[in-house]
């Protein structure tokens, strides 16, 4: 019985150690994520500052500010 418990505990410790080694991202994954985030942010900035979108947003804000209660 003790041998079975020791074997089980050994397998749990081994599995736990393997999971700890493989958690998180490495530096290259962080770099790729950062590059993708910057690319998306710059694209979103370009879209939101375009003439058509600015006019639409301005219209929405003007309409909201001029609501009669």
PDB file of N, CA, C and O in Angstrom:
ATOM      1  N   UNK A   1       0.822  -1.192   0.000  1.00  0.00           N
ATOM      2  CA  UNK A   1       0.000   0.000   0.000  1.00  0.00           C
ATOM      3  C   UNK A   1       0.865   1.254   0.000  1.00  0.00           C
ATOM      4  O   UNK A   1       0.604   2.190  -0.734  1.00  0.00           O
ATOM      5  N   UNK A   2       1.902   1.262   0.860  1.00  0.00           N
ATOM      6  CA  UNK A   2       2.790   2.420   0.922  1.00  0.00           C
ATOM      7  C   UNK A   2       3.514   2.640  -0.399  1.00  0.00           C
ATOM      8  O   UNK A   2       3.757   3.774  -0.794  1.00  0.00           O
ATOM      9  N   UNK A   3       3.883   1.567  -1.048  1.00  0.00           N
ATOM     10  CA  UNK A   3       4.582   1.679  -2.331  1.00  0.00           C
ATOM     11  C   UNK A   3       3.681   2.329  -3.374  1.00  0.00           C
ATOM     12  O   UNK A   3       4.145   3.142  -4.179  1.00  0.00           O
ATOM     13  N   UNK A   4       2.394   1.986  -3.355  1.00  0.00           N
ATOM     14  CA  UNK A   4       1.450   2.592  -4.303  1.00  0.00           C
ATOM     15  C   UNK A   4       1.306   4.079  -4.038  1.00  0.00           C
ATOM     16  O   UNK A   4       1.266   4.884  -4.971  1.00  0.00           O
ATOM     17  N   UNK A   5       1.239   4.458  -2.762  1.00  0.00           N
ATOM     18  CA  UNK A   5       1.108   5.872  -2.402  1.00  0.00           C
ATOM     19  C   UNK A   5       2.362   6.625  -2.801  1.00  0.00           C
ATOM     20  O   UNK A   5       2.292   7.723  -3.371  1.00  0.00           O
ATOM     21  N   UNK A   6       3.537   6.044  -2.524  1.00  0.00           N
ATOM     22  CA  UNK A   6       4.794   6.694  -2.916  1.00  0.00           C
ATOM     23  C   UNK A   6       4.871   6.859  -4.430  1.00  0.00           C
ATOM     24  O   UNK A   6       5.290   7.893  -4.939  1.00  0.00           O
ATOM     25  N   UNK A   7       4.453   5.849  -5.157  1.00  0.00           N
ATOM     26  CA  UNK A   7       4.477   5.928  -6.627  1.00  0.00           C
ATOM     27  C   UNK A   7       3.538   7.009  -7.143  1.00  0.00           C
ATOM     28  O   UNK A   7       3.875   7.756  -8.052  1.00  0.00           O
ATOM     29  N   UNK A   8       2.372   7.078  -6.535  1.00  0.00           N
ATOM     30  CA  UNK A   8       1.406   8.107  -6.929  1.00  0.00           C
ATOM     31  C   UNK A   8       1.948   9.500  -6.634  1.00  0.00           C
ATOM     32  O   UNK A   8       1.854  10.404  -7.465  1.00  0.00           O
ATOM     33  N   UNK A   9       2.513   9.680  -5.442  1.00  0.00           N
ATOM     34  CA  UNK A   9       3.088  10.980  -5.090  1.00  0.00           C
ATOM     35  C   UNK A   9       4.234  11.363  -6.030  1.00  0.00           C
ATOM     36  O   UNK A   9       4.370  12.522  -6.416  1.00  0.00           O
ATOM     37  N   UNK A  10       5.058  10.399  -6.398  1.00  0.00           N
ATOM     38  CA  UNK A  10       6.166  10.659  -7.318  1.00  0.00           C
ATOM     39  C   UNK A  10       5.625  11.121  -8.680  1.00  0.00           C
ATOM     40  O   UNK A  10       6.135  12.068  -9.267  1.00  0.00           O
ATOM     41  N   UNK A  11       4.565  10.455  -9.169  1.00  0.00           N
ATOM     42  CA  UNK A  11       3.986  10.859 -10.459  1.00  0.00           C
ATOM     43  C   UNK A  11       3.374  12.250 -10.384  1.00  0.00           C
ATOM     44  O   UNK A  11       3.494  13.036 -11.312  1.00  0.00           O
ATOM     45  N   UNK A  12       2.724  12.581  -9.265  1.00  0.00           N
ATOM     46  CA  UNK A  12       2.130  13.909  -9.100  1.00  0.00           C
ATOM     47  C   UNK A  12       3.222  14.972  -9.083  1.00  0.00           C
ATOM     48  O   UNK A  12       3.107  16.016  -9.720  1.00  0.00           O
ATOM     49  N   UNK A  13       4.312  14.725  -8.347  1.00  0.00           N
ATOM     50  CA  UNK A  13       5.415  15.691  -8.307  1.00  0.00           C
ATOM     51  C   UNK A  13       6.058  15.868  -9.668  1.00  0.00           C
ATOM     52  O   UNK A  13       6.382  16.972 -10.073  1.00  0.00           O
ATOM     53  N   UNK A  14       6.233  14.787 -10.400  1.00  0.00           N
ATOM     54  CA  UNK A  14       6.837  14.862 -11.729  1.00  0.00           C
ATOM     55  C   UNK A  14       5.942  15.656 -12.681  1.00  0.00           C
ATOM     56  O   UNK A  14       6.410  16.528 -13.403  1.00  0.00           O
ATOM     57  N   UNK A  15       4.658  15.375 -12.654  1.00  0.00           N
ATOM     58  CA  UNK A  15       3.724  16.106 -13.523  1.00  0.00           C
ATOM     59  C   UNK A  15       3.681  17.571 -13.150  1.00  0.00           C
ATOM     60  O   UNK A  15       3.640  18.453 -14.012  1.00  0.00           O
ATOM     61  N   UNK A  16       3.727  17.865 -11.857  1.00  0.00           N
ATOM     62  CA  UNK A  16       3.706  19.257 -11.391  1.00  0.00           C
ATOM     63  C   UNK A  16       4.966  19.990 -11.846  1.00  0.00           C
ATOM     64  O   UNK A  16       4.907  21.133 -12.289  1.00  0.00           O
ATOM     65  N   UNK A  17       6.101  19.350 -11.765  1.00  0.00           N
ATOM     66  CA  UNK A  17       7.358  19.969 -12.187  1.00  0.00           C
ATOM     67  C   UNK A  17       7.365  20.210 -13.693  1.00  0.00           C
ATOM     68  O   UNK A  17       7.843  21.247 -14.166  1.00  0.00           O
ATOM     69  N   UNK A  18       6.818  19.275 -14.459  1.00  0.00           N
ATOM     70  CA  UNK A  18       6.761  19.446 -15.911  1.00  0.00           C
ATOM     71  C   UNK A  18       5.865  20.617 -16.289  1.00  0.00           C
ATOM     72  O   UNK A  18       6.172  21.377 -17.191  1.00  0.00           O
ATOM     73  N   UNK A  19       4.739  20.776 -15.583  1.00  0.00           N
ATOM     74  CA  UNK A  19       3.845  21.899 -15.867  1.00  0.00           C
ATOM     75  C   UNK A  19       4.510  23.230 -15.537  1.00  0.00           C
ATOM     76  O   UNK A  19       4.353  24.199 -16.236  1.00  0.00           O
ATOM     77  N   UNK A  20       5.269  23.284 -14.451  1.00  0.00           N
ATOM     78  CA  UNK A  20       5.938  24.529 -14.059  1.00  0.00           C
ATOM     79  C   UNK A  20       6.965  24.952 -15.093  1.00  0.00           C
ATOM     80  O   UNK A  20       7.150  26.122 -15.344  1.00  0.00           O
ATOM     81  N   UNK A  21       7.649  24.003 -15.711  1.00  0.00           N
ATOM     82  CA  UNK A  21       8.666  24.335 -16.698  1.00  0.00           C
ATOM     83  C   UNK A  21       8.060  24.899 -17.972  1.00  0.00           C
ATOM     84  O   UNK A  21       8.712  25.627 -18.695  1.00  0.00           O
ATOM     85  N   UNK A  22       6.808  24.571 -18.253  1.00  0.00           N
ATOM     86  CA  UNK A  22       6.206  24.932 -19.527  1.00  0.00           C
ATOM     87  C   UNK A  22       5.156  26.038 -19.384  1.00  0.00           C
ATOM     88  O   UNK A  22       4.321  26.214 -20.247  1.00  0.00           O
ATOM     89  N   UNK A  23       5.178  26.798 -18.301  1.00  0.00           N
ATOM     90  CA  UNK A  23       4.198  27.855 -18.115  1.00  0.00           C
ATOM     91  C   UNK A  23       4.750  29.174 -18.612  1.00  0.00           C
ATOM     92  O   UNK A  23       5.950  29.405 -18.598  1.00  0.00           O
ATOM     93  N   UNK A  24       3.851  30.059 -19.064  1.00  0.00           N
ATOM     94  CA  UNK A  24       4.260  31.393 -19.490  1.00  0.00           C
ATOM     95  C   UNK A  24       4.792  31.421 -20.911  1.00  0.00           C
ATOM     96  O   UNK A  24       4.903  30.403 -21.588  1.00  0.00           O
ATOM     97  N   UNK A  25       5.112  32.606 -21.335  1.00  0.00           N
ATOM     98  CA  UNK A  25       5.628  32.791 -22.686  1.00  0.00           C
ATOM     99  C   UNK A  25       7.120  33.100 -22.624  1.00  0.00           C
ATOM    100  O   UNK A  25       7.607  33.679 -21.660  1.00  0.00           O
ATOM    101  N   UNK A  26       7.802  32.765 -23.675  1.00  0.00           N
ATOM    102  CA  UNK A  26       9.214  33.113 -23.778  1.00  0.00           C
ATOM    103  C   UNK A  26       9.331  34.503 -24.383  1.00  0.00           C
ATOM    104  O   UNK A  26       8.358  35.081 -24.873  1.00  0.00           O
ATOM    105  N   UNK A  27      10.518  35.051 -24.372  1.00  0.00           N
ATOM    106  CA  UNK A  27      10.743  36.415 -24.832  1.00  0.00           C
ATOM    107  C   UNK A  27      10.318  36.621 -26.280  1.00  0.00           C
ATOM    108  O   UNK A  27       9.730  37.654 -26.617  1.00  0.00           O
ATOM    109  N   UNK A  28      10.570  35.651 -27.140  1.00  0.00           N
ATOM    110  CA  UNK A  28      10.185  35.804 -28.543  1.00  0.00           C
ATOM    111  C   UNK A  28       8.664  35.868 -28.694  1.00  0.00           C
ATOM    112  O   UNK A  28       8.148  36.604 -29.542  1.00  0.00           O
ATOM    113  N   UNK A  29       7.928  35.136 -27.869  1.00  0.00           N
ATOM    114  CA  UNK A  29       6.468  35.195 -27.928  1.00  0.00           C
ATOM    115  C   UNK A  29       5.964  36.542 -27.434  1.00  0.00           C
ATOM    116  O   UNK A  29       5.016  37.097 -27.978  1.00  0.00           O
ATOM    117  N   UNK A  30       6.605  37.090 -26.398  1.00  0.00           N
ATOM    118  CA  UNK A  30       6.248  38.422 -25.940  1.00  0.00           C
ATOM    119  C   UNK A  30       6.497  39.445 -27.042  1.00  0.00           C
ATOM    120  O   UNK A  30       5.697  40.343 -27.267  1.00  0.00           O
ATOM    121  N   UNK A  31       7.629  39.324 -27.716  1.00  0.00           N
ATOM    122  CA  UNK A  31       7.970  40.265 -28.786  1.00  0.00           C
ATOM    123  C   UNK A  31       6.948  40.190 -29.920  1.00  0.00           C
ATOM    124  O   UNK A  31       6.499  41.227 -30.425  1.00  0.00           O
ATOM    125  N   UNK A  32       6.563  38.991 -30.321  1.00  0.00           N
ATOM    126  CA  UNK A  32       5.587  38.847 -31.401  1.00  0.00           C
ATOM    127  C   UNK A  32       4.225  39.392 -30.973  1.00  0.00           C
ATOM    128  O   UNK A  32       3.531  40.039 -31.756  1.00  0.00           O
ATOM    129  N   UNK A  33       3.847  39.150 -29.739  1.00  0.00           N
ATOM    130  CA  UNK A  33       2.588  39.692 -29.231  1.00  0.00           C
ATOM    131  C   UNK A  33       2.605  41.201 -29.196  1.00  0.00           C
ATOM    132  O   UNK A  33       1.621  41.855 -29.543  1.00  0.00           O
ATOM    133  N   UNK A  34       3.735  41.777 -28.800  1.00  0.00           N
ATOM    134  CA  UNK A  34       3.872  43.226 -28.754  1.00  0.00           C
ATOM    135  C   UNK A  34       3.812  43.829 -30.151  1.00  0.00           C
ATOM    136  O   UNK A  34       3.139  44.845 -30.373  1.00  0.00           O
ATOM    137  N   UNK A  35       4.473  43.202 -31.098  1.00  0.00           N
ATOM    138  CA  UNK A  35       4.444  43.691 -32.482  1.00  0.00           C
ATOM    139  C   UNK A  35       3.022  43.631 -33.034  1.00  0.00           C
ATOM    140  O   UNK A  35       2.559  44.575 -33.685  1.00  0.00           O
ATOM    141  N   UNK A  36       2.316  42.552 -32.770  1.00  0.00           N
ATOM    142  CA  UNK A  36       0.937  42.435 -33.241  1.00  0.00           C
ATOM    143  C   UNK A  36       0.041  43.483 -32.588  1.00  0.00           C
ATOM    144  O   UNK A  36      -0.801  44.097 -33.261  1.00  0.00           O
ATOM    145  N   UNK A  37       0.226  43.729 -31.300  1.00  0.00           N
ATOM    146  CA  UNK A  37      -0.584  44.726 -30.597  1.00  0.00           C
ATOM    147  C   UNK A  37      -0.318  46.129 -31.126  1.00  0.00           C
ATOM    148  O   UNK A  37      -1.246  46.920 -31.318  1.00  0.00           O
ATOM    149  N   UNK A  38       0.938  46.446 -31.378  1.00  0.00           N
ATOM    150  CA  UNK A  38       1.281  47.762 -31.926  1.00  0.00           C
ATOM    151  C   UNK A  38       0.715  47.924 -33.329  1.00  0.00           C
ATOM    152  O   UNK A  38       0.183  48.978 -33.678  1.00  0.00           O
ATOM    153  N   UNK A  39       0.797  46.880 -34.130  1.00  0.00           N
ATOM    154  CA  UNK A  39       0.223  46.933 -35.472  1.00  0.00           C
ATOM    155  C   UNK A  39      -1.278  47.153 -35.437  1.00  0.00           C
ATOM    156  O   UNK A  39      -1.816  47.976 -36.192  1.00  0.00           O
ATOM    157  N   UNK A  40      -1.966  46.439 -34.567  1.00  0.00           N
ATOM    158  CA  UNK A  40      -3.409  46.601 -34.446  1.00  0.00           C
ATOM    159  C   UNK A  40      -3.757  47.992 -33.937  1.00  0.00           C
ATOM    160  O   UNK A  40      -4.695  48.622 -34.429  1.00  0.00           O
ATOM    161  N   UNK A  41      -3.000  48.491 -32.960  1.00  0.00           N
ATOM    162  CA  UNK A  41      -3.261  49.824 -32.415  1.00  0.00           C
ATOM    163  C   UNK A  41      -3.052  50.905 -33.473  1.00  0.00           C
ATOM    164  O   UNK A  41      -3.843  51.849 -33.569  1.00  0.00           O
ATOM    165  N   UNK A  42      -2.016  50.773 -34.282  1.00  0.00           N
ATOM    166  CA  UNK A  42      -1.782  51.780 -35.318  1.00  0.00           C
ATOM    167  C   UNK A  42      -2.865  51.727 -36.395  1.00  0.00           C
ATOM    168  O   UNK A  42      -3.301  52.767 -36.893  1.00  0.00           O
ATOM    169  N   UNK A  43      -3.321  50.539 -36.742  1.00  0.00           N
ATOM    170  CA  UNK A  43      -4.408  50.411 -37.707  1.00  0.00           C
ATOM    171  C   UNK A  43      -5.693  51.026 -37.152  1.00  0.00           C
ATOM    172  O   UNK A  43      -6.389  51.769 -37.850  1.00  0.00           O
ATOM    173  N   UNK A  44      -5.998  50.745 -35.891  1.00  0.00           N
ATOM    174  CA  UNK A  44      -7.178  51.313 -35.259  1.00  0.00           C
ATOM    175  C   UNK A  44      -7.089  52.836 -35.188  1.00  0.00           C
ATOM    176  O   UNK A  44      -8.070  53.538 -35.432  1.00  0.00           O
ATOM    177  N   UNK A  45      -5.907  53.358 -34.885  1.00  0.00           N
ATOM    178  CA  UNK A  45      -5.703  54.812 -34.841  1.00  0.00           C
ATOM    179  C   UNK A  45      -5.961  55.437 -36.213  1.00  0.00           C
ATOM    180  O   UNK A  45      -6.621  56.464 -36.325  1.00  0.00           O
ATOM    181  N   UNK A  46      -5.429  54.806 -37.254  1.00  0.00           N
ATOM    182  CA  UNK A  46      -5.625  55.321 -38.616  1.00  0.00           C
ATOM    183  C   UNK A  46      -7.109  55.333 -38.984  1.00  0.00           C
ATOM    184  O   UNK A  46      -7.602  56.281 -39.589  1.00  0.00           O
ATOM    185  N   UNK A  47      -7.824  54.280 -38.637  1.00  0.00           N
ATOM    186  CA  UNK A  47      -9.251  54.192 -38.964  1.00  0.00           C
ATOM    187  C   UNK A  47     -10.035  55.253 -38.196  1.00  0.00           C
ATOM    188  O   UNK A  47     -10.875  55.959 -38.759  1.00  0.00           O
ATOM    189  N   UNK A  48      -9.753  55.376 -36.906  1.00  0.00           N
ATOM    190  CA  UNK A  48     -10.518  56.313 -36.082  1.00  0.00           C
ATOM    191  C   UNK A  48     -10.214  57.770 -36.388  1.00  0.00           C
ATOM    192  O   UNK A  48     -11.030  58.640 -36.116  1.00  0.00           O
ATOM    193  N   UNK A  49      -9.044  58.057 -36.936  1.00  0.00           N
ATOM    194  CA  UNK A  49      -8.714  59.446 -37.271  1.00  0.00           C
ATOM    195  C   UNK A  49      -8.973  59.771 -38.738  1.00  0.00           C
ATOM    196  O   UNK A  49      -8.665  60.884 -39.173  1.00  0.00           O
ATOM    197  N   UNK A  50      -9.558  58.846 -39.485  1.00  0.00           N
ATOM    198  CA  UNK A  50      -9.893  59.138 -40.875  1.00  0.00           C
ATOM    199  C   UNK A  50     -11.061  60.122 -40.909  1.00  0.00           C
ATOM    200  O   UNK A  50     -11.831  60.247 -39.952  1.00  0.00           O
ATOM    201  N   UNK A  51     -11.207  60.830 -42.003  1.00  0.00           N
ATOM    202  CA  UNK A  51     -12.221  61.864 -42.134  1.00  0.00           C
ATOM    203  C   UNK A  51     -13.641  61.367 -41.939  1.00  0.00           C
ATOM    204  O   UNK A  51     -14.441  61.985 -41.237  1.00  0.00           O
ATOM    205  N   UNK A  52     -13.978  60.259 -42.571  1.00  0.00           N
ATOM    206  CA  UNK A  52     -15.345  59.739 -42.485  1.00  0.00           C
ATOM    207  C   UNK A  52     -15.706  59.316 -41.064  1.00  0.00           C
ATOM    208  O   UNK A  52     -16.791  59.615 -40.573  1.00  0.00           O
ATOM    209  N   UNK A  53     -14.804  58.618 -40.414  1.00  0.00           N
ATOM    210  CA  UNK A  53     -15.087  58.148 -39.061  1.00  0.00           C
ATOM    211  C   UNK A  53     -15.149  59.321 -38.094  1.00  0.00           C
ATOM    212  O   UNK A  53     -16.015  59.370 -37.217  1.00  0.00           O
ATOM    213  N   UNK A  54     -14.245  60.290 -38.261  1.00  0.00           N
ATOM    214  CA  UNK A  54     -14.265  61.477 -37.396  1.00  0.00           C
ATOM    215  C   UNK A  54     -15.593  62.221 -37.547  1.00  0.00           C
ATOM    216  O   UNK A  54     -16.180  62.664 -36.552  1.00  0.00           O
ATOM    217  N   UNK A  55     -16.072  62.360 -38.779  1.00  0.00           N
ATOM    218  CA  UNK A  55     -17.341  63.050 -39.008  1.00  0.00           C
ATOM    219  C   UNK A  55     -18.503  62.272 -38.371  1.00  0.00           C
ATOM    220  O   UNK A  55     -19.394  62.874 -37.760  1.00  0.00           O
ATOM    221  N   UNK A  56     -18.485  60.958 -38.500  1.00  0.00           N
ATOM    222  CA  UNK A  56     -19.544  60.144 -37.910  1.00  0.00           C
ATOM    223  C   UNK A  56     -19.529  60.247 -36.383  1.00  0.00           C
ATOM    224  O   UNK A  56     -20.573  60.407 -35.745  1.00  0.00           O
ATOM    225  N   UNK A  57     -18.347  60.180 -35.793  1.00  0.00           N
ATOM    226  CA  UNK A  57     -18.241  60.299 -34.339  1.00  0.00           C
ATOM    227  C   UNK A  57     -18.665  61.685 -33.864  1.00  0.00           C
ATOM    228  O   UNK A  57     -19.339  61.820 -32.840  1.00  0.00           O
ATOM    229  N   UNK A  58     -18.275  62.703 -34.610  1.00  0.00           N
ATOM    230  CA  UNK A  58     -18.665  64.067 -34.257  1.00  0.00           C
ATOM    231  C   UNK A  58     -20.189  64.218 -34.325  1.00  0.00           C
ATOM    232  O   UNK A  58     -20.803  64.855 -33.467  1.00  0.00           O
ATOM    233  N   UNK A  59     -20.800  63.622 -35.324  1.00  0.00           N
ATOM    234  CA  UNK A  59     -22.256  63.661 -35.450  1.00  0.00           C
ATOM    235  C   UNK A  59     -22.950  62.977 -34.278  1.00  0.00           C
ATOM    236  O   UNK A  59     -23.945  63.477 -33.753  1.00  0.00           O
ATOM    237  N   UNK A  60     -22.403  61.850 -33.846  1.00  0.00           N
ATOM    238  CA  UNK A  60     -22.978  61.133 -32.706  1.00  0.00           C
ATOM    239  C   UNK A  60     -22.869  61.966 -31.441  1.00  0.00           C
ATOM    240  O   UNK A  60     -23.832  62.079 -30.668  1.00  0.00           O
ATOM    241  N   UNK A  61     -21.718  62.587 -31.228  1.00  0.00           N
ATOM    242  CA  UNK A  61     -21.509  63.400 -30.033  1.00  0.00           C
ATOM    243  C   UNK A  61     -22.423  64.628 -30.069  1.00  0.00           C
ATOM    244  O   UNK A  61     -23.058  64.976 -29.069  1.00  0.00           O
ATOM    245  N   UNK A  62     -22.515  65.288 -31.213  1.00  0.00           N
ATOM    246  CA  UNK A  62     -23.386  66.457 -31.336  1.00  0.00           C
ATOM    247  C   UNK A  62     -24.837  66.075 -31.058  1.00  0.00           C
ATOM    248  O   UNK A  62     -25.556  66.793 -30.350  1.00  0.00           O
ATOM    249  N   UNK A  63     -25.263  64.963 -31.599  1.00  0.00           N
ATOM    250  CA  UNK A  63     -26.633  64.503 -31.399  1.00  0.00           C
ATOM    251  C   UNK A  63     -26.897  64.209 -29.923  1.00  0.00           C
ATOM    252  O   UNK A  63     -27.948  64.551 -29.386  1.00  0.00           O
ATOM    253  N   UNK A  64     -25.926  63.587 -29.263  1.00  0.00           N
ATOM    254  CA  UNK A  64     -26.087  63.252 -27.846  1.00  0.00           C
ATOM    255  C   UNK A  64     -26.114  64.514 -26.976  1.00  0.00           C
ATOM    256  O   UNK A  64     -26.850  64.577 -25.998  1.00  0.00           O
ATOM    257  N   UNK A  65     -25.347  65.521 -27.345  1.00  0.00           N
ATOM    258  CA  UNK A  65     -25.306  66.737 -26.546  1.00  0.00           C
ATOM    259  C   UNK A  65     -26.523  67.615 -26.750  1.00  0.00           C
ATOM    260  O   UNK A  65     -26.852  68.445 -25.892  1.00  0.00           O
ATOM    261  N   UNK A  66     -27.208  67.464 -27.867  1.00  0.00           N
ATOM    262  CA  UNK A  66     -28.357  68.302 -28.175  1.00  0.00           C
ATOM    263  C   UNK A  66     -29.702  67.618 -27.903  1.00  0.00           C
ATOM    264  O   UNK A  66     -30.733  68.062 -28.383  1.00  0.00           O
ATOM    265  N   UNK A  67     -29.706  66.574 -27.130  1.00  0.00           N
ATOM    266  CA  UNK A  67     -30.935  65.841 -26.805  1.00  0.00           C
ATOM    267  C   UNK A  67     -31.782  66.695 -25.866  1.00  0.00           C
ATOM    268  O   UNK A  67     -31.283  67.251 -24.893  1.00  0.00           O
ATOM    269  N   UNK A  68     -33.069  66.782 -26.185  1.00  0.00           N
ATOM    270  CA  UNK A  68     -33.993  67.535 -25.331  1.00  0.00           C
ATOM    271  C   UNK A  68     -34.633  66.602 -24.331  1.00  0.00           C
ATOM    272  O   UNK A  68     -35.141  65.539 -24.693  1.00  0.00           O
ATOM    273  N   UNK A  69     -34.641  66.972 -23.076  1.00  0.00           N
ATOM    274  CA  UNK A  69     -35.228  66.141 -22.019  1.00  0.00           C
ATOM    275  C   UNK A  69     -36.601  66.610 -21.695  1.00  0.00           C
ATOM    276  O   UNK A  69     -37.026  67.666 -21.731  1.00  0.00           O
TER     277      UNK A  69
END
